[in-house]
Amino acid sequence: MPLRAKVATSVSRTAAALSRAAGRGDGSVIGGWIGLKIDPDLLRNLASGRAIALVSGTNGKTTTTRFAAAALGVLGPVATNSFGANMPTGHTSALAKAGATPFAVLEVDEHYLARVIDETTPRVVALLNLSRDQLDRAKEVAMMAQLWRTALAAHPDVHVVANADDPMVVWSAVGAGHVTWFSAGQRWTDDSWVCPECGAPINRAQGDWWCTGCTLRRPQAQWTVEDDGVVDPRGDWHLVKLQLPGHVNLGNAATALAVAAEFGVRPIEAVPRLASVASVAGRYAQVERDGRTIRLLLAKNPASWLEAFDMAEEAPTLLSINARDPDGFDTSWLYDVDFSPLRGRPVLITGDRAFDLAVRLEVNEVPFRHVHTFDEAIRATPPGRLEVIANYTAFQDIRAELDRVN
Amino acid sequence: MSTERSTESVLRIVWIYPDLLSTYGDRGNMLILARRAALRGIPVETYQVRSDQAMPSTADIYLIGGGEDGPQALAAQRLIADGGLHRAVAQGAAVLAVCAGYQLFGRSFYAKGAQCAGLDLLDISSDRGETRAVGEVRGDIDPRLGLPPLTGFENHGGRTHLGPGVAPLARVTAGIGNDGHTEGAWHGKILGTYAHGPALARNPDIADLLLRWAIGADSLAPLDDTWADRLRGERLAAASA
């Protein structure tokens, strides 16, 4: 490593440690920011010599990254940005902090994928899904798919692991040099009614999809989810027992197994490691308080709300909605989510934008009660389980109330 | 759906091309209209008409929502070629057109850097502004409509110019709307607006106006709008901040 990069790495680690010591955060962004100021090529230098997997997509990337890092751990030490700091500053911090590791698994914000591929020369890129997210500033889904497609076309040696069930992902990956397809299912289909190749409608039936105007259609998946397990490309079924709930996490596990297989890890070795993942940056964490077992589920956008309803148990449920900067200021997406799976569960609502949610639930015929604080929500719930589903800053607020659970 | 204009009592609501124009919770406008009709005991049917289907001309209320440039231009082409929406408007159907859907109701609009022909059902034309209008929008609605202030969230790069054949829906008191002065347009039973949120969640009186137009009633039984009123109070105040 060049001297400048060594200095930058050292300063970056110190800054991250200072940030943590000062209680200003987990240090996963500031360290990288300073390091990149000293050496703009720091990420490239830190990536050099490591076998790297990148994980990107609108939803599931933090969890899939965690699973893939656990699976690759079979081979040796793995650097990873496990705090969800998924932009180049976060990648730089994570690699600087980890020291020399033979492997790295990095979660990448979908907007930055092209740049991070350029700078880290990954062996594998996993593409999970693309759907609407933060409407007031995110790029439209089709534009994001185009950016991915261009980035992958420029790196034909990268091995892509991609979701066969999402037409936008398939279109972005179909021209890549090597692709392994997985099937993790897609609950949310409202952003892929129109073919990104030709503009004709896309038809769907029984898990299959095809464009009615051109040759784009669902590829045959080599990795699939079946019952409570995963089928590998040889057709062998592996029971996958997870601590994380929901069908969606089984799909994330299948993706991680497919990524690990590209590095030579066999599913039989990797599967036990997936079961060790209990929570991811507070997501899915369970906390006991005042006789209540509280579980935190993060739902950032319409697709992830549908997944959260699937993961949550039939129990009292607190929904919390904010619309601060990281959440996006526009709450109209509430009408893209069908809240009817909550009917029959006692529902509490809170957050900065609880009134938007109240009007939405009324239209959806889901009875609810409004509470002003998290403590009020706990008092309003009988002892037992309380499921909490919140969007980004609302989730962080509640996590802070529970002492930053991880 | 029959090809004759409905003389039965069922209220028919069409959501135009949700496959192309459904970016900002536009489904909400359909859900809210249907619910507010049902709560008054008005039988209601909703239809989602995709862009590869024929547009019926016999429904009572048509809704069209927001979207990106490509789908907007495609929607305009298909609606012009289809003609069903023009026949419906000629027969007196009520319309709520939002954002990209609002622009394409005019004579022309800009998409992907080119001027596109609109449906020419509203005397407006739209071009590009220098800045994108993103945030809370608020306005005082044309007093002739007898409605409380408009509240919405806008997110568009367009600026819309009104001709003599339409009136502004509202005078802007916060946000941008058409041009920083006026917001939206109306003519006959067609309402156009940049406000999503969706618009009818934040403005239930506009929902009731569309219902009254559709069924030819001067008034409707009042509903419990406690939560909508709280939301309105919060958002109108937030727009002032």
mmCIF file of C-alpha atoms in Angstrom, chain A residues 119-319:
data_model
loop_
_atom_site.group_PDB
_atom_site.id
_atom_site.type_symbol
_atom_site.label_atom_id
_atom_site.label_comp_id
_atom_site.label_asym_id
_atom_site.label_seq_id
_atom_site.Cartn_x
_atom_site.Cartn_y
_atom_site.Cartn_z
ATOM 1 C CA GLU A 119 -12.893 1.336 -7.334
ATOM 2 C CA THR A 120 -13.014 -2.123 -5.730
ATOM 3 C CA THR A 121 -12.914 -4.461 -8.774
ATOM 4 C CA PRO A 122 -15.195 -7.013 -7.097
ATOM 5 C CA ARG A 123 -15.235 -10.696 -7.955
ATOM 6 C CA VAL A 124 -19.014 -10.913 -7.408
ATOM 7 C CA VAL A 125 -21.870 -8.388 -7.516
ATOM 8 C CA ALA A 126 -25.253 -9.439 -6.092
ATOM 9 C CA LEU A 127 -28.326 -7.556 -7.365
ATOM 10 C CA LEU A 128 -31.411 -8.037 -5.201
ATOM 11 C CA ASN A 129 -34.282 -5.883 -6.461
ATOM 12 C CA LEU A 130 -35.255 -2.381 -7.594
ATOM 13 C CA SER A 131 -38.364 -0.553 -6.452
ATOM 14 C CA ARG A 132 -39.547 2.925 -5.558
ATOM 15 C CA ASP A 133 -37.817 4.457 -2.555
ATOM 16 C CA GLN A 134 -37.801 8.041 -1.252
ATOM 17 C CA LEU A 135 -39.886 9.490 -4.036
ATOM 18 C CA ASP A 136 -38.903 13.101 -3.621
ATOM 19 C CA ARG A 137 -35.327 12.515 -4.638
ATOM 20 C CA ALA A 138 -34.512 8.977 -5.741
ATOM 21 C CA LYS A 139 -33.871 8.287 -9.374
ATOM 22 C CA GLU A 140 -36.691 6.537 -11.120
ATOM 23 C CA VAL A 141 -36.441 2.775 -11.121
ATOM 24 C CA ALA A 142 -35.843 2.448 -14.865
ATOM 25 C CA MET A 143 -32.998 4.969 -14.709
ATOM 26 C CA MET A 144 -31.359 3.022 -11.892
ATOM 27 C CA ALA A 145 -31.623 -0.200 -13.895
ATOM 28 C CA GLN A 146 -29.943 1.574 -16.812
ATOM 29 C CA LEU A 147 -27.063 2.743 -14.583
ATOM 30 C CA TRP A 148 -26.514 -0.804 -13.354
ATOM 31 C CA ARG A 149 -26.686 -2.198 -16.871
ATOM 32 C CA THR A 150 -24.056 0.260 -18.103
ATOM 33 C CA ALA A 151 -21.785 -0.417 -15.113
ATOM 34 C CA LEU A 152 -21.947 -4.191 -15.572
ATOM 35 C CA ALA A 153 -21.384 -3.978 -19.321
ATOM 36 C CA ALA A 154 -18.142 -2.092 -18.585
ATOM 37 C CA HIS A 155 -16.911 -4.925 -16.302
ATOM 38 C CA PRO A 156 -17.467 -8.191 -18.177
ATOM 39 C CA ASP A 157 -15.187 -10.093 -15.781
ATOM 40 C CA VAL A 158 -17.454 -9.477 -12.772
ATOM 41 C CA HIS A 159 -19.630 -12.426 -11.834
ATOM 42 C CA VAL A 160 -23.200 -11.261 -11.246
ATOM 43 C CA VAL A 161 -25.632 -12.996 -8.893
ATOM 44 C CA ALA A 162 -29.055 -11.604 -9.716
ATOM 45 C CA ASN A 163 -32.745 -11.977 -8.866
ATOM 46 C CA ALA A 164 -34.629 -13.692 -11.699
ATOM 47 C CA ASP A 165 -37.984 -12.569 -10.275
ATOM 48 C CA ASP A 166 -37.439 -8.828 -10.755
ATOM 49 C CA PRO A 167 -37.693 -7.742 -14.424
ATOM 50 C CA MET A 168 -35.717 -4.569 -13.725
ATOM 51 C CA VAL A 169 -32.837 -6.529 -12.198
ATOM 52 C CA VAL A 170 -32.901 -9.099 -14.994
ATOM 53 C CA TRP A 171 -32.736 -6.392 -17.646
ATOM 54 C CA SER A 172 -29.786 -4.718 -15.914
ATOM 55 C CA ALA A 173 -27.873 -8.016 -15.546
ATOM 56 C CA VAL A 174 -28.772 -9.921 -18.681
ATOM 57 C CA GLY A 175 -25.884 -8.473 -20.693
ATOM 58 C CA ALA A 176 -23.212 -9.182 -18.056
ATOM 59 C CA GLY A 177 -20.390 -11.646 -18.741
ATOM 60 C CA HIS A 178 -21.396 -14.307 -16.186
ATOM 61 C CA VAL A 179 -24.706 -14.400 -14.353
ATOM 62 C CA THR A 180 -26.042 -16.782 -11.729
ATOM 63 C CA TRP A 181 -29.796 -16.344 -11.250
ATOM 64 C CA PHE A 182 -31.581 -16.829 -7.969
ATOM 65 C CA SER A 183 -35.279 -16.764 -7.230
ATOM 66 C CA ALA A 184 -36.205 -15.019 -4.019
ATOM 67 C CA GLY A 185 -39.740 -14.089 -5.010
ATOM 68 C CA GLN A 186 -41.109 -10.588 -5.511
ATOM 69 C CA ARG A 187 -44.111 -9.371 -3.532
ATOM 70 C CA TRP A 188 -43.937 -5.873 -4.928
ATOM 71 C CA THR A 189 -44.568 -5.631 -8.671
ATOM 72 C CA ASP A 190 -45.835 -2.076 -9.124
ATOM 73 C CA ASP A 191 -42.531 -0.793 -10.510
ATOM 74 C CA SER A 192 -42.175 -3.361 -13.263
ATOM 75 C CA TRP A 193 -45.403 -3.371 -15.222
ATOM 76 C CA VAL A 194 -43.651 -1.949 -18.255
ATOM 77 C CA CYS A 195 -40.704 -3.613 -20.000
ATOM 78 C CA PRO A 196 -37.478 -1.592 -19.566
ATOM 79 C CA GLU A 197 -36.285 -2.874 -22.954
ATOM 80 C CA CYS A 198 -39.260 -2.075 -25.205
ATOM 81 C CA GLY A 199 -42.009 -0.381 -23.148
ATOM 82 C CA ALA A 200 -44.591 -3.135 -23.696
ATOM 83 C CA PRO A 201 -46.601 -4.499 -20.748
ATOM 84 C CA ILE A 202 -45.096 -7.309 -18.676
ATOM 85 C CA ASN A 203 -47.380 -10.223 -17.878
ATOM 86 C CA ARG A 204 -47.135 -12.358 -14.764
ATOM 87 C CA ALA A 205 -48.518 -15.756 -13.836
ATOM 88 C CA GLN A 206 -47.583 -18.271 -11.123
ATOM 89 C CA GLY A 207 -44.185 -16.782 -10.378
ATOM 90 C CA ASP A 208 -43.245 -16.497 -14.044
ATOM 91 C CA TRP A 209 -43.109 -13.241 -15.991
ATOM 92 C CA TRP A 210 -42.536 -12.276 -19.621
ATOM 93 C CA CYS A 211 -42.615 -9.179 -21.794
ATOM 94 C CA THR A 212 -45.488 -9.125 -24.277
ATOM 95 C CA GLY A 213 -43.465 -7.082 -26.782
ATOM 96 C CA CYS A 214 -39.908 -8.469 -26.878
ATOM 97 C CA THR A 215 -37.785 -11.424 -25.792
ATOM 98 C CA LEU A 216 -37.159 -10.288 -22.206
ATOM 99 C CA ARG A 217 -38.481 -12.906 -19.821
ATOM 100 C CA ARG A 218 -37.728 -14.554 -16.531
ATOM 101 C CA PRO A 219 -34.540 -16.618 -16.758
ATOM 102 C CA GLN A 220 -34.323 -20.074 -15.226
ATOM 103 C CA ALA A 221 -33.082 -19.683 -11.650
ATOM 104 C CA GLN A 222 -30.209 -21.871 -10.424
ATOM 105 C CA TRP A 223 -30.854 -21.103 -6.738
ATOM 106 C CA THR A 224 -34.419 -21.252 -5.427
ATOM 107 C CA VAL A 225 -36.312 -21.189 -2.144
ATOM 108 C CA GLU A 226 -38.436 -24.262 -1.454
ATOM 109 C CA ASP A 227 -40.422 -24.703 1.761
ATOM 110 C CA ASP A 228 -38.052 -23.759 4.596
ATOM 111 C CA GLY A 229 -34.898 -24.412 2.605
ATOM 112 C CA VAL A 230 -32.838 -23.545 -0.434
ATOM 113 C CA VAL A 231 -32.237 -25.607 -3.580
ATOM 114 C CA ASP A 232 -28.736 -25.282 -5.028
ATOM 115 C CA PRO A 233 -27.776 -25.505 -8.744
ATOM 116 C CA ARG A 234 -27.211 -29.284 -8.443
ATOM 117 C CA GLY A 235 -30.767 -29.703 -7.249
ATOM 118 C CA ASP A 236 -29.847 -30.484 -3.643
ATOM 119 C CA TRP A 237 -32.226 -29.074 -1.034
ATOM 120 C CA HIS A 238 -30.745 -27.623 2.163
ATOM 121 C CA LEU A 239 -32.784 -26.918 5.276
ATOM 122 C CA VAL A 240 -32.098 -23.305 6.292
ATOM 123 C CA LYS A 241 -32.899 -22.469 9.895
ATOM 124 C CA LEU A 242 -32.673 -18.760 10.597
ATOM 125 C CA GLN A 243 -33.171 -16.575 13.627
ATOM 126 C CA LEU A 244 -34.452 -13.825 11.328
ATOM 127 C CA PRO A 245 -38.159 -14.031 10.500
ATOM 128 C CA GLY A 246 -40.094 -14.201 7.266
ATOM 129 C CA HIS A 247 -39.961 -15.698 3.808
ATOM 130 C CA VAL A 248 -38.040 -12.676 2.588
ATOM 131 C CA ASN A 249 -35.068 -13.564 4.777
ATOM 132 C CA LEU A 250 -35.031 -17.068 3.374
ATOM 133 C CA GLY A 251 -34.632 -15.383 -0.012
ATOM 134 C CA ASN A 252 -31.808 -13.254 1.362
ATOM 135 C CA ALA A 253 -30.186 -16.439 2.678
ATOM 136 C CA ALA A 254 -30.454 -18.091 -0.752
ATOM 137 C CA THR A 255 -28.775 -15.054 -2.283
ATOM 138 C CA ALA A 256 -25.963 -15.177 0.266
ATOM 139 C CA LEU A 257 -25.431 -18.899 -0.416
ATOM 140 C CA ALA A 258 -25.222 -18.163 -4.146
ATOM 141 C CA VAL A 259 -22.657 -15.413 -3.496
ATOM 142 C CA ALA A 260 -20.595 -17.635 -1.208
ATOM 143 C CA ALA A 261 -20.654 -20.443 -3.782
ATOM 144 C CA GLU A 262 -18.890 -18.135 -6.251
ATOM 145 C CA PHE A 263 -15.973 -18.108 -3.786
ATOM 146 C CA GLY A 264 -16.052 -21.891 -3.452
ATOM 147 C CA VAL A 265 -18.050 -22.157 -0.219
ATOM 148 C CA ARG A 266 -20.433 -25.121 -0.287
ATOM 149 C CA PRO A 267 -23.970 -24.625 1.083
ATOM 150 C CA ILE A 268 -23.449 -27.410 3.618
ATOM 151 C CA GLU A 269 -20.626 -25.349 5.152
ATOM 152 C CA ALA A 270 -22.366 -21.992 4.879
ATOM 153 C CA VAL A 271 -25.864 -22.821 6.139
ATOM 154 C CA PRO A 272 -24.934 -23.219 9.838
ATOM 155 C CA ARG A 273 -23.271 -19.792 9.743
ATOM 156 C CA LEU A 274 -26.482 -18.107 8.573
ATOM 157 C CA ALA A 275 -28.238 -19.301 11.708
ATOM 158 C CA SER A 276 -25.777 -17.297 13.805
ATOM 159 C CA VAL A 277 -27.187 -13.968 12.559
ATOM 160 C CA ALA A 278 -29.646 -12.733 15.189
ATOM 161 C CA SER A 279 -30.220 -9.112 14.270
ATOM 162 C CA VAL A 280 -28.788 -6.579 11.870
ATOM 163 C CA ALA A 281 -28.149 -3.021 13.129
ATOM 164 C CA GLY A 282 -31.166 -3.301 15.393
ATOM 165 C CA ARG A 283 -33.403 -4.790 12.705
ATOM 166 C CA TYR A 284 -35.303 -7.834 13.961
ATOM 167 C CA ALA A 285 -33.819 -7.218 17.419
ATOM 168 C CA GLN A 286 -35.924 -8.420 20.327
ATOM 169 C CA VAL A 287 -35.941 -6.453 23.553
ATOM 170 C CA GLU A 288 -37.642 -7.240 26.851
ATOM 171 C CA ARG A 289 -39.175 -4.278 28.605
ATOM 172 C CA ASP A 290 -41.878 -4.115 31.292
ATOM 173 C CA GLY A 291 -43.035 -7.630 30.473
ATOM 174 C CA ARG A 292 -43.298 -6.934 26.772
ATOM 175 C CA THR A 293 -41.210 -8.682 24.148
ATOM 176 C CA ILE A 294 -40.621 -5.938 21.604
ATOM 177 C CA ARG A 295 -39.362 -6.741 18.113
ATOM 178 C CA LEU A 296 -38.150 -4.031 15.729
ATOM 179 C CA LEU A 297 -38.799 -4.269 11.997
ATOM 180 C CA LEU A 298 -37.557 -1.611 9.592
ATOM 181 C CA ALA A 299 -39.775 -0.792 6.604
ATOM 182 C CA LYS A 300 -38.435 1.961 4.387
ATOM 183 C CA ASN A 301 -40.566 1.792 1.270
ATOM 184 C CA PRO A 302 -43.696 0.073 -0.080
ATOM 185 C CA ALA A 303 -41.924 -3.177 -0.938
ATOM 186 C CA SER A 304 -40.375 -3.512 2.502
ATOM 187 C CA TRP A 305 -43.693 -2.768 4.259
ATOM 188 C CA LEU A 306 -45.249 -5.742 2.522
ATOM 189 C CA GLU A 307 -42.332 -7.865 3.699
ATOM 190 C CA ALA A 308 -42.638 -6.566 7.267
ATOM 191 C CA PHE A 309 -46.303 -7.606 7.439
ATOM 192 C CA ASP A 310 -45.191 -11.073 6.404
ATOM 193 C CA MET A 311 -42.502 -11.208 9.104
ATOM 194 C CA ALA A 312 -44.563 -9.779 11.949
ATOM 195 C CA GLU A 313 -46.582 -12.108 14.104
ATOM 196 C CA GLU A 314 -50.314 -11.765 14.764
ATOM 197 C CA ALA A 315 -49.755 -9.554 17.793
ATOM 198 C CA PRO A 316 -50.231 -5.942 18.870
ATOM 199 C CA THR A 317 -48.371 -3.819 16.347
ATOM 200 C CA LEU A 318 -46.981 -0.299 16.608
ATOM 201 C CA LEU A 319 -46.490 1.584 13.334
#
